Coordinates of C-alpha atoms in Angstrom, one line a residue:
Chain A
M1 CA 285.4 -49.0 -5.5
W2 CA 283.1 -47.9 -2.8
I3 CA 281.1 -51.0 -3.3
E4 CA 284.3 -53.0 -2.6
S5 CA 284.9 -51.0 0.5
L6 CA 281.4 -51.7 1.6
T7 CA 281.6 -55.4 1.2
S8 CA 285.0 -55.6 2.9
W9 CA 283.6 -53.4 5.7
W10 CA 280.6 -55.7 6.0
T11 CA 282.7 -58.8 6.7
A12 CA 285.0 -57.0 9.1
N13 CA 282.2 -55.4 11.2
Q14 CA 279.8 -58.1 12.3
R15 CA 278.7 -56.1 15.3
L16 CA 277.7 -53.1 13.3
T17 CA 275.8 -55.4 10.9
F18 CA 273.5 -56.4 13.8
L19 CA 273.3 -52.7 14.8
L20 CA 272.1 -51.8 11.4
L21 CA 269.6 -54.7 11.3
E22 CA 268.2 -53.6 14.6
A23 CA 268.1 -50.0 13.3
L24 CA 266.1 -51.1 10.3
W25 CA 263.7 -53.0 12.5
D26 CA 263.3 -49.9 14.7
T27 CA 262.6 -47.8 11.6
I28 CA 260.0 -50.2 10.3
V29 CA 258.3 -50.4 13.7
M30 CA 258.3 -46.6 14.1
V31 CA 257.0 -45.9 10.6
G32 CA 254.5 -48.8 10.7
V33 CA 252.9 -48.0 14.1
S34 CA 252.9 -44.3 13.7
G35 CA 251.5 -44.6 10.2
F36 CA 248.7 -46.9 11.5
V37 CA 247.8 -44.6 14.3
G38 CA 248.0 -41.7 11.9
F39 CA 245.5 -43.3 9.6
L40 CA 243.3 -44.3 12.5
F41 CA 242.7 -40.6 13.3
G42 CA 243.7 -39.0 10.0
I43 CA 241.1 -40.6 7.9
P44 CA 238.1 -39.7 10.1
F45 CA 239.5 -36.2 10.5
G46 CA 239.9 -35.9 6.7
V47 CA 236.3 -37.2 6.3
L48 CA 235.1 -34.6 8.9
L49 CA 236.9 -31.8 7.1
H50 CA 235.3 -32.9 3.8
L51 CA 231.8 -33.2 5.2
T52 CA 231.7 -29.9 7.1
K53 CA 233.0 -27.9 4.1
K54 CA 230.8 -25.4 2.4
N55 CA 228.1 -27.3 0.5
G56 CA 229.2 -30.4 2.2
L57 CA 226.8 -33.1 3.6
M58 CA 227.2 -31.7 7.2
E59 CA 228.1 -28.1 6.3
N60 CA 229.3 -26.4 9.5
K61 CA 231.3 -23.2 8.8
H62 CA 232.6 -22.7 12.4
F63 CA 233.6 -26.3 13.0
N64 CA 235.3 -26.5 9.6
R65 CA 237.2 -23.2 10.2
Y66 CA 238.4 -24.0 13.7
F67 CA 239.2 -27.7 13.1
G68 CA 241.0 -26.7 9.9
A69 CA 243.0 -24.2 11.8
I70 CA 244.1 -26.8 14.4
I71 CA 245.0 -29.2 11.5
N72 CA 247.0 -26.4 9.9
A73 CA 248.8 -25.6 13.1
G74 CA 249.8 -29.2 13.5
R75 CA 251.2 -29.2 10.0
S76 CA 253.2 -26.0 10.5
I77 CA 255.2 -27.1 13.5
P78 CA 258.6 -28.4 12.3
F79 CA 258.9 -32.0 13.3
I80 CA 262.1 -31.6 15.3
I81 CA 260.3 -29.0 17.5
L82 CA 257.2 -31.1 17.8
L83 CA 259.3 -34.0 18.9
V84 CA 260.6 -32.1 21.9
A85 CA 257.6 -29.9 22.6
I86 CA 255.2 -32.8 23.2
I87 CA 257.5 -34.7 25.5
P88 CA 255.1 -34.4 28.5
F89 CA 252.3 -35.7 26.4
T90 CA 254.5 -38.6 25.2
R91 CA 255.5 -39.4 28.8
L92 CA 251.8 -39.4 29.8
L93 CA 250.9 -41.7 26.9
V94 CA 253.8 -44.3 26.9
G95 CA 255.3 -43.7 30.3
S96 CA 258.7 -42.7 29.0
S97 CA 260.2 -39.9 26.9
I98 CA 263.0 -41.9 25.4
G99 CA 263.1 -45.0 23.2
T100 CA 261.3 -46.2 20.1
S101 CA 257.8 -46.1 21.6
A102 CA 258.5 -42.5 22.7
A103 CA 259.4 -41.6 19.1
I104 CA 256.2 -43.2 17.8
V105 CA 254.0 -40.7 19.6
P106 CA 255.4 -37.5 18.0
L107 CA 255.6 -39.3 14.6
A108 CA 251.9 -40.2 14.8
V109 CA 251.0 -36.7 16.0
A110 CA 252.8 -35.2 13.0
A111 CA 251.2 -37.8 10.7
I112 CA 247.6 -37.2 11.7
P113 CA 247.1 -33.6 10.3
F114 CA 249.2 -34.5 7.3
I115 CA 247.0 -37.5 6.5
A116 CA 243.8 -35.6 7.3
R117 CA 244.5 -32.9 4.7
M118 CA 245.6 -35.4 2.1
V119 CA 242.6 -37.6 2.7
E120 CA 240.4 -34.5 2.4
G121 CA 242.1 -33.9 -1.0
A122 CA 241.5 -37.5 -2.1
L123 CA 237.8 -37.2 -1.2
L124 CA 237.5 -34.0 -3.2
E125 CA 238.4 -36.1 -6.2
V126 CA 235.2 -38.1 -5.9
P127 CA 232.8 -36.7 -8.5
S128 CA 230.0 -34.8 -6.7
G129 CA 227.5 -36.4 -9.0
L130 CA 228.1 -39.8 -7.3
V131 CA 227.2 -38.3 -3.9
E132 CA 224.2 -36.6 -5.5
A133 CA 223.1 -39.9 -7.0
A134 CA 223.4 -41.6 -3.6
I135 CA 221.3 -38.8 -2.0
A136 CA 218.7 -39.2 -4.7
M137 CA 218.6 -43.0 -3.9
G138 CA 217.9 -42.2 -0.2
A139 CA 221.4 -42.8 1.3
T140 CA 222.1 -41.5 4.7
T141 CA 225.2 -39.5 5.4
R142 CA 226.8 -42.5 7.1
Q143 CA 226.1 -44.7 4.1
I144 CA 227.5 -42.1 1.7
V145 CA 230.7 -42.0 3.7
W146 CA 231.1 -45.8 3.9
K147 CA 229.7 -46.9 0.6
V148 CA 230.5 -44.0 -1.7
L149 CA 233.2 -41.6 -0.5
L150 CA 235.7 -44.0 1.0
P151 CA 235.5 -46.8 -1.7
E152 CA 235.6 -44.3 -4.5
A153 CA 238.5 -42.5 -3.0
L154 CA 240.4 -45.7 -2.1
P155 CA 243.0 -45.4 -4.9
G156 CA 243.7 -41.8 -3.7
I157 CA 243.8 -42.8 -0.1
L158 CA 246.3 -45.6 -0.8
N159 CA 248.4 -43.1 -2.6
V160 CA 248.2 -40.9 0.5
A161 CA 249.3 -43.9 2.6
T162 CA 252.3 -44.4 0.3
I163 CA 253.4 -40.7 0.5
T164 CA 252.8 -40.7 4.3
L165 CA 254.9 -43.7 5.0
V166 CA 257.7 -42.4 2.9
T167 CA 257.5 -39.0 4.7
L168 CA 257.5 -40.9 8.0
V169 CA 260.7 -42.7 7.1
G170 CA 262.3 -39.3 6.6
Y171 CA 260.9 -37.9 9.9
S172 CA 262.0 -41.0 11.8
A173 CA 265.6 -40.0 11.2
M174 CA 265.0 -37.3 13.7
A175 CA 263.7 -39.7 16.3
G176 CA 267.3 -40.3 17.4
T177 CA 266.9 -37.0 19.3
V178 CA 264.8 -38.8 21.8
G179 CA 266.8 -42.0 21.6
G180 CA 264.3 -43.6 19.3
G181 CA 266.9 -45.5 17.3
G182 CA 266.4 -46.3 13.7
L183 CA 268.5 -46.0 10.5
G184 CA 268.5 -42.2 10.5
D185 CA 269.8 -42.2 14.0
V186 CA 272.6 -44.6 13.2
G187 CA 273.5 -42.6 10.1
I188 CA 273.8 -39.4 12.1
R189 CA 275.6 -40.9 15.1
Y190 CA 278.2 -42.8 13.1
G191 CA 278.4 -40.7 10.0
Y192 CA 278.0 -37.2 11.3
Q193 CA 279.3 -37.4 14.9
R194 CA 282.0 -40.1 14.4
F195 CA 283.0 -39.2 10.8
D196 CA 282.4 -42.8 9.7
G197 CA 281.3 -42.2 6.1
T198 CA 280.8 -45.9 5.3
V199 CA 278.2 -46.5 8.0
M200 CA 276.4 -43.4 6.8
A201 CA 276.5 -44.6 3.2
I202 CA 275.1 -47.9 4.2
T203 CA 272.2 -46.4 6.1
V204 CA 271.4 -44.2 3.2
V205 CA 271.4 -47.1 0.8
I206 CA 269.1 -49.1 3.1
L207 CA 266.8 -46.1 3.4
I208 CA 266.7 -45.7 -0.4
V209 CA 265.8 -49.4 -0.8
L210 CA 263.2 -49.1 1.9
V211 CA 261.5 -46.1 0.3
Q212 CA 261.6 -47.7 -3.1
L213 CA 259.9 -50.7 -1.7
I214 CA 257.2 -48.7 0.0
Q215 CA 256.6 -46.8 -3.2
S216 CA 256.4 -49.9 -5.4
I217 CA 254.0 -51.7 -3.0
G218 CA 251.9 -48.6 -2.7
D219 CA 251.8 -48.1 -6.5
H220 CA 250.8 -51.7 -6.9
F221 CA 247.9 -51.4 -4.5
V222 CA 246.7 -48.1 -6.0
K223 CA 246.6 -49.8 -9.4
R224 CA 245.0 -52.9 -8.0
F225 CA 242.0 -50.9 -6.6
D226 CA 241.7 -48.3 -9.3
Y227 CA 238.7 -49.2 -11.6
R228 CA 238.2 -45.8 -13.0
Chain B
M1 CA 201.4 -38.3 -9.4
I2 CA 203.7 -35.3 -9.3
K3 CA 202.3 -31.9 -8.5
I4 CA 204.6 -28.9 -8.5
E5 CA 202.8 -25.9 -7.0
H6 CA 204.1 -22.3 -7.0
V7 CA 207.7 -23.4 -6.9
N8 CA 210.3 -20.6 -6.8
K9 CA 214.0 -21.1 -6.5
I10 CA 216.0 -18.0 -5.7
Y11 CA 219.7 -17.7 -5.5
T12 CA 221.2 -14.7 -3.9
Q13 CA 224.4 -13.3 -5.3
G14 CA 225.6 -10.6 -3.0
K15 CA 222.5 -8.5 -2.7
K16 CA 221.1 -9.5 -6.1
K17 CA 218.3 -12.1 -6.2
I18 CA 218.5 -14.5 -9.1
Y19 CA 215.3 -16.4 -10.0
A20 CA 216.3 -19.9 -11.2
L21 CA 212.7 -20.9 -11.1
R22 CA 209.7 -18.5 -11.0
D23 CA 206.3 -19.7 -9.9
I24 CA 206.3 -23.1 -11.6
N25 CA 203.1 -25.1 -11.6
L26 CA 203.0 -28.5 -13.1
S27 CA 200.8 -31.5 -12.7
I28 CA 202.1 -34.8 -14.0
P29 CA 199.5 -37.6 -14.2
K30 CA 200.2 -41.2 -13.1
G31 CA 201.7 -43.3 -15.9
A32 CA 202.6 -40.3 -18.1
I33 CA 205.9 -39.7 -19.9
F34 CA 206.2 -36.0 -19.3
G35 CA 208.9 -33.9 -21.0
V36 CA 210.3 -30.6 -19.9
I37 CA 212.4 -28.9 -22.6
G38 CA 214.5 -25.8 -22.3
S39 CA 217.9 -24.5 -23.5
S40 CA 220.8 -24.6 -21.1
G41 CA 220.5 -22.2 -18.2
A42 CA 216.7 -22.1 -18.5
G43 CA 216.3 -23.8 -15.1
K44 CA 215.2 -27.2 -16.3
S45 CA 217.8 -29.1 -14.3
T46 CA 217.0 -27.0 -11.2
L47 CA 213.4 -28.0 -11.7
I48 CA 213.9 -31.7 -11.8
R49 CA 216.3 -31.5 -8.9
C50 CA 213.6 -29.8 -7.0
V51 CA 211.3 -32.8 -7.5
N52 CA 213.4 -35.0 -5.3
L53 CA 214.7 -32.1 -3.3
L54 CA 218.3 -32.4 -4.3
E55 CA 217.7 -28.7 -4.4
R56 CA 215.2 -27.3 -2.0
P57 CA 212.7 -24.9 -3.5
S58 CA 212.8 -21.4 -1.9
S59 CA 209.0 -21.6 -1.8
G60 CA 206.2 -23.8 -3.0
A61 CA 205.2 -27.4 -2.7
V62 CA 206.4 -30.6 -4.4
I63 CA 203.8 -33.2 -4.0
V64 CA 204.6 -36.8 -5.0
D65 CA 202.0 -39.4 -4.6
D66 CA 199.9 -37.1 -2.3
I67 CA 202.9 -36.3 0.0
D68 CA 204.4 -32.9 0.2
L69 CA 208.1 -33.6 0.1
T70 CA 209.0 -30.1 1.3
Q71 CA 207.3 -30.8 4.6
L72 CA 209.0 -34.1 5.4
S73 CA 211.7 -34.5 8.1
H74 CA 215.2 -35.3 6.9
K75 CA 214.7 -39.0 7.8
D76 CA 211.3 -39.3 6.1
L77 CA 212.7 -37.5 3.0
T78 CA 215.5 -40.1 2.8
L79 CA 212.9 -42.8 2.8
A80 CA 210.6 -41.1 0.4
R81 CA 213.5 -40.7 -2.1
R82 CA 213.8 -44.5 -2.3
K83 CA 210.4 -44.3 -4.2
L84 CA 211.9 -41.9 -6.7
G85 CA 214.4 -43.3 -9.2
M86 CA 216.7 -40.9 -11.0
I87 CA 219.1 -41.1 -13.9
F88 CA 221.7 -38.5 -14.9
Q89 CA 223.4 -37.2 -18.0
H90 CA 226.8 -38.5 -16.8
F91 CA 225.4 -41.8 -15.4
N92 CA 227.0 -41.3 -12.0
L93 CA 227.8 -45.0 -11.6
L94 CA 230.2 -46.0 -8.8
S95 CA 233.5 -46.8 -10.4
S96 CA 234.6 -49.0 -7.6
R97 CA 231.6 -51.3 -8.0
T98 CA 230.8 -53.8 -10.6
V99 CA 227.6 -53.6 -12.7
F100 CA 226.0 -56.0 -10.3
A101 CA 227.1 -54.1 -7.2
N102 CA 226.0 -50.8 -8.7
V103 CA 222.5 -52.1 -9.3
A104 CA 222.5 -53.7 -5.8
F105 CA 223.5 -50.4 -4.2
P106 CA 220.0 -48.9 -3.6
L107 CA 218.9 -52.2 -2.2
E108 CA 221.8 -52.3 0.2
L109 CA 220.9 -48.8 1.3
A110 CA 217.4 -50.0 2.1
G111 CA 218.9 -52.9 4.0
E112 CA 217.4 -55.7 1.9
P113 CA 218.6 -59.3 2.5
Q114 CA 221.3 -60.7 0.2
E115 CA 219.1 -63.3 -1.5
K116 CA 216.5 -60.8 -2.3
I117 CA 219.2 -58.4 -3.7
N118 CA 220.6 -61.2 -5.9
A119 CA 217.3 -62.1 -7.4
R120 CA 216.2 -58.5 -8.0
V121 CA 219.5 -57.4 -9.5
N122 CA 219.5 -60.3 -12.0
E123 CA 215.9 -59.6 -12.9
L124 CA 216.8 -55.9 -13.6
L125 CA 219.9 -56.6 -15.6
K126 CA 217.8 -58.9 -17.7
L127 CA 215.2 -56.2 -18.2
V128 CA 217.8 -53.7 -19.5
G129 CA 219.6 -56.4 -21.5
L130 CA 223.0 -56.5 -19.7
E131 CA 222.9 -60.1 -18.2
D132 CA 226.4 -60.7 -19.8
K133 CA 228.0 -57.7 -18.1
V134 CA 227.3 -58.6 -14.5
Q135 CA 230.9 -58.6 -13.3
Q136 CA 232.2 -55.8 -15.4
Y137 CA 233.3 -52.5 -14.1
P138 CA 231.6 -49.3 -15.4
A139 CA 234.9 -48.1 -17.0
N140 CA 234.7 -51.0 -19.4
L141 CA 231.2 -50.2 -20.7
S142 CA 230.0 -47.9 -23.5
G143 CA 227.8 -44.8 -22.7
G144 CA 224.6 -46.6 -23.6
Q145 CA 225.5 -49.6 -21.4
K146 CA 226.3 -47.3 -18.5
Q147 CA 222.9 -45.6 -18.9
R148 CA 221.3 -49.0 -18.9
V149 CA 223.0 -49.9 -15.7
A150 CA 221.9 -46.5 -14.2
I151 CA 218.3 -47.3 -15.3
A152 CA 218.4 -50.7 -13.7
R153 CA 219.8 -49.1 -10.5
A154 CA 217.1 -46.5 -10.5
L155 CA 214.5 -49.1 -10.8
A156 CA 215.9 -51.4 -8.1
T157 CA 213.7 -50.2 -5.3
S158 CA 210.5 -50.3 -7.5
P159 CA 210.0 -46.6 -7.6
K160 CA 206.7 -45.1 -8.8
V161 CA 208.5 -42.2 -10.6
L162 CA 211.6 -42.1 -12.7
L163 CA 213.4 -38.8 -13.1
C164 CA 215.6 -38.4 -16.1
D165 CA 218.0 -35.4 -16.0
E166 CA 219.4 -35.0 -19.6
A167 CA 219.7 -38.8 -19.6
T168 CA 220.5 -39.0 -23.3
S169 CA 222.5 -35.8 -23.8
A170 CA 225.8 -37.5 -23.6
L171 CA 224.8 -40.3 -26.0
D172 CA 225.0 -40.6 -29.8
P173 CA 221.7 -40.6 -31.8
A174 CA 221.4 -44.4 -32.2
T175 CA 222.1 -45.0 -28.6
T176 CA 219.7 -42.3 -27.6
K177 CA 217.0 -44.0 -29.5
S178 CA 217.7 -47.4 -27.9
I179 CA 217.6 -45.8 -24.4
L180 CA 214.3 -44.0 -25.3
V181 CA 212.8 -47.3 -26.5
L182 CA 213.8 -48.9 -23.1
L183 CA 212.3 -46.0 -21.2
K184 CA 209.1 -46.3 -23.1
R185 CA 209.0 -50.1 -22.4
I186 CA 209.6 -49.5 -18.7
N187 CA 206.8 -46.9 -18.7
K188 CA 204.4 -49.4 -20.4
E189 CA 205.4 -52.6 -18.6
L190 CA 205.9 -51.3 -15.1
G191 CA 203.6 -48.3 -15.2
I192 CA 206.2 -45.9 -13.9
T193 CA 205.6 -42.2 -14.3
I194 CA 208.6 -40.7 -16.1
L195 CA 209.7 -37.1 -16.0
I196 CA 212.3 -36.2 -18.7
I197 CA 214.3 -33.1 -18.8
T198 CA 216.1 -32.4 -22.0
H199 CA 217.2 -29.8 -24.5
E200 CA 216.5 -32.1 -27.5
M201 CA 213.1 -31.8 -29.1
D202 CA 213.7 -35.2 -30.7
V203 CA 213.6 -36.8 -27.3
V204 CA 210.3 -35.2 -26.4
K205 CA 208.9 -35.9 -29.8
N206 CA 209.9 -39.6 -29.6
I207 CA 208.4 -40.6 -26.3
C208 CA 206.6 -37.9 -24.4
S209 CA 202.9 -37.6 -24.2
E210 CA 203.0 -34.1 -22.7
V211 CA 205.6 -31.4 -22.7
A212 CA 206.3 -28.2 -20.9
I213 CA 208.6 -25.6 -22.3
I214 CA 210.8 -23.6 -19.9
G215 CA 212.7 -20.5 -20.6
D216 CA 214.5 -18.1 -18.2
G217 CA 213.1 -20.0 -15.1
E218 CA 209.5 -19.6 -16.2
L219 CA 207.1 -22.1 -17.7
V220 CA 206.1 -20.6 -21.0
E221 CA 203.9 -23.2 -22.5
K222 CA 202.6 -26.7 -21.7
G223 CA 200.3 -29.2 -23.3
S224 CA 200.0 -32.4 -25.1
I225 CA 202.7 -33.1 -27.7
S226 CA 200.2 -32.9 -30.6
D227 CA 198.8 -29.5 -29.4
I228 CA 202.3 -28.0 -29.0
F229 CA 203.5 -29.2 -32.3
A230 CA 200.3 -28.3 -34.1
H231 CA 199.7 -24.9 -32.5
P232 CA 202.8 -23.6 -30.8
K233 CA 201.8 -20.3 -29.1
T234 CA 205.1 -18.9 -28.1
Q235 CA 208.2 -18.1 -30.0
L236 CA 210.2 -20.4 -27.8
A237 CA 208.0 -23.3 -28.6
K238 CA 208.3 -22.6 -32.3
E239 CA 212.1 -22.5 -32.0
F240 CA 212.2 -25.9 -30.4
I241 CA 209.9 -27.3 -33.1
H242 CA 212.2 -25.8 -35.8
S243 CA 215.2 -27.3 -34.1
T244 CA 213.9 -30.8 -34.8
L245 CA 212.8 -29.9 -38.3
D246 CA 215.5 -27.8 -39.7
L247 CA 215.6 -27.3 -43.4
S248 CA 218.0 -24.8 -44.7
I249 CA 218.3 -23.7 -48.4
P250 CA 220.9 -25.7 -50.3
D251 CA 224.0 -23.5 -51.1
E252 CA 223.4 -23.9 -54.9
Y253 CA 220.0 -22.3 -54.5
A254 CA 221.0 -19.7 -52.0
E255 CA 223.5 -18.3 -54.5
K256 CA 221.0 -18.0 -57.2
L257 CA 218.2 -16.7 -55.0
S258 CA 217.0 -13.2 -56.0
A259 CA 214.6 -11.0 -54.2
E260 CA 213.1 -9.7 -57.4
K261 CA 210.4 -11.5 -59.3
S262 CA 210.9 -11.6 -63.0
A263 CA 209.4 -13.3 -66.1
D264 CA 211.6 -16.4 -66.0
N265 CA 212.1 -17.2 -62.3
H266 CA 209.9 -19.0 -59.9
P267 CA 209.1 -18.6 -56.2
L268 CA 211.1 -20.7 -53.7
V269 CA 208.8 -21.3 -50.7
R270 CA 209.1 -22.9 -47.2
L271 CA 205.8 -24.6 -46.3
E272 CA 204.9 -25.5 -42.8
F273 CA 202.3 -28.1 -42.2
T274 CA 200.7 -28.5 -38.8
G275 CA 197.7 -30.2 -37.3
N276 CA 195.1 -31.4 -39.8
T277 CA 196.6 -29.8 -42.9
V278 CA 198.9 -32.7 -43.4
N279 CA 196.3 -35.3 -43.9
A280 CA 194.7 -33.7 -46.9
P281 CA 196.5 -34.1 -50.3
I282 CA 196.8 -30.3 -50.6
I283 CA 199.9 -30.2 -52.8
S284 CA 198.3 -32.4 -55.4
E285 CA 195.0 -30.6 -55.4
I286 CA 196.6 -27.2 -55.8
S287 CA 198.9 -28.5 -58.5
Q288 CA 196.0 -29.7 -60.6
K289 CA 193.8 -26.8 -59.9
Y290 CA 196.2 -24.0 -60.8
Q291 CA 198.3 -25.9 -63.3
V292 CA 201.5 -25.4 -61.3
A293 CA 204.3 -27.9 -60.6
F294 CA 205.9 -28.3 -57.2
S295 CA 209.6 -29.1 -57.4
I296 CA 210.5 -30.3 -53.9
L297 CA 214.0 -29.5 -52.8
S298 CA 213.7 -31.1 -49.4
A299 CA 211.0 -32.1 -47.0
D300 CA 210.7 -33.4 -43.5
M301 CA 207.5 -34.9 -42.3
D302 CA 207.3 -36.2 -38.8
Y303 CA 204.9 -37.8 -36.4
A304 CA 204.6 -36.8 -32.8
G305 CA 201.9 -37.5 -30.2
G306 CA 199.6 -38.9 -32.9
M307 CA 199.9 -35.8 -35.0
K308 CA 201.7 -35.4 -38.3
F309 CA 203.6 -32.2 -38.9
G310 CA 206.3 -31.2 -41.3
I311 CA 208.2 -28.7 -43.3
M312 CA 209.0 -28.5 -47.0
L313 CA 211.2 -26.4 -49.3
A314 CA 209.8 -26.3 -52.8
K315 CA 210.0 -24.3 -56.0
I316 CA 206.6 -23.6 -57.5
I317 CA 206.8 -23.7 -61.3
G318 CA 204.1 -22.1 -63.4
E319 CA 202.6 -18.9 -64.9
S320 CA 203.3 -16.0 -62.6
E321 CA 199.6 -15.5 -61.9
A322 CA 199.0 -19.2 -61.3
T323 CA 201.8 -19.5 -58.8
Q324 CA 200.5 -16.5 -56.9
Q325 CA 197.0 -18.1 -56.7
A326 CA 198.6 -21.4 -55.6
I327 CA 200.3 -19.6 -52.7
E328 CA 197.1 -17.9 -51.7
S329 CA 195.3 -21.2 -51.8
L330 CA 198.0 -22.8 -49.6
Y331 CA 197.3 -20.0 -47.0
A332 CA 193.6 -20.8 -47.2
H333 CA 194.4 -24.4 -46.3
K334 CA 196.2 -23.2 -43.2
V335 CA 199.6 -24.1 -44.5
Q336 CA 202.2 -21.5 -43.4
V337 CA 203.9 -20.2 -46.5
E338 CA 207.1 -18.2 -46.6
V339 CA 208.4 -17.0 -49.9
L340 CA 212.1 -17.1 -49.5
G341 CA 212.9 -15.5 -52.9
Y342 CA 212.9 -16.4 -56.6
V343 CA 215.1 -18.8 -58.6
D344 CA 215.1 -19.8 -62.2

């Protein structure tokens, strides 16, 4: 019966349909761009954490400890607080503290330490024997990173990407706080603040489909690049 | 070709010093297949990893082709390692690369042009007999095939030395044999010096010309295979030789075995032949001379480093006095005799 109510609602509310489509697009943009920026910094940071670890190729106890502490701090701050706390930084970067692009900055900032730790974990899965063999063949550290660590950890890194994107979809719901738009925002405004249960249900359904889609595509690529 | 001089490797655990290697001295001539044998934890893996400085010795020199590797800068060491091939127990192939790309890997590292890489990789895969697996991924290969790929990869940069770290320990006996045959061929055809680390005496016996025995981080004995097999000086050497020639008493006999000599039983003996004793027809001679019969339960005669050696379990049947004389005569011929007991 709620499906019936959904379809009848759909035909009766053309305006809201466009609103939802726009919200979906906003979510995709926020998640996509912040995810991309997150990886742009998160992967090198994860590699750095891995290399400077004890017995790593560029072992550096102090750097690893302090850098690790910064990464941990980034991961400890609840996203909703981070969102507000870095508003000056956001304004500096994108010139405004409201709107979709303003939401992308805190999303990316939250994603970077998350990705860095997860990539570090994926690199840890690469058997140490492979690195050793590469050293024995006269590989430089740069060659080991590009030709051994990253390609061998690729399935793990793709898995990290999937998890990150799904997490970002969740985080993006809070972006409404700074007027970022997106499905979560619509769900909260219409469902929670205006008691419109149907709109909320629709946004939730769209979010479920979106997350399923990300997971399936992610799984497909993990499988595609896993030769182990 | 390889000279290891006064190498020590010390680990510190808290305040305790642990010697993984203690004053190791080895000289491996060009073109040799040199074996280092030891049980697990003896330090043999540490030793081979010190040769290409995967582990840096705490003190001492590692001289390969007249260059002391321990004195090189990081950059020069990286370049020097390209002249040292290495293969491993667990193959260490890159799972994300095909067989072709794995063999091409060291050439890519050295920055060779693509045409040269293609030609060299195909030549190497032909050498190890894997021309038909070029585009396969390592996950689809058997252990023996993986080790062949690893060998091709190790040879890609035309090294002068091939280091084998327990290279056959993860393989079944038949595959081990085929890999050893390949290593021997590589040694002969390409003139590469090979250093093999293993815990299997069979491997050493099969292909090495010289062997060093390592125990508790120390080199206890070294020499040519024939010397070690013929005249092992240390207990450890004897144990390793026994491991390749292990004859135990069959259960049936073990049950009947008695320590007491009586009128109607006969001595059960274990005979060990080493060095030149094997070539003489001692058993036949003694049998005729003392009118005794040898009933052989089991025997294992082998050939290593141009030397025959072996072990035999036999019952000596004859008059009590005659059998005693026969045993003494065996001693006189430098056959090691151990009377295990008496059976009827």
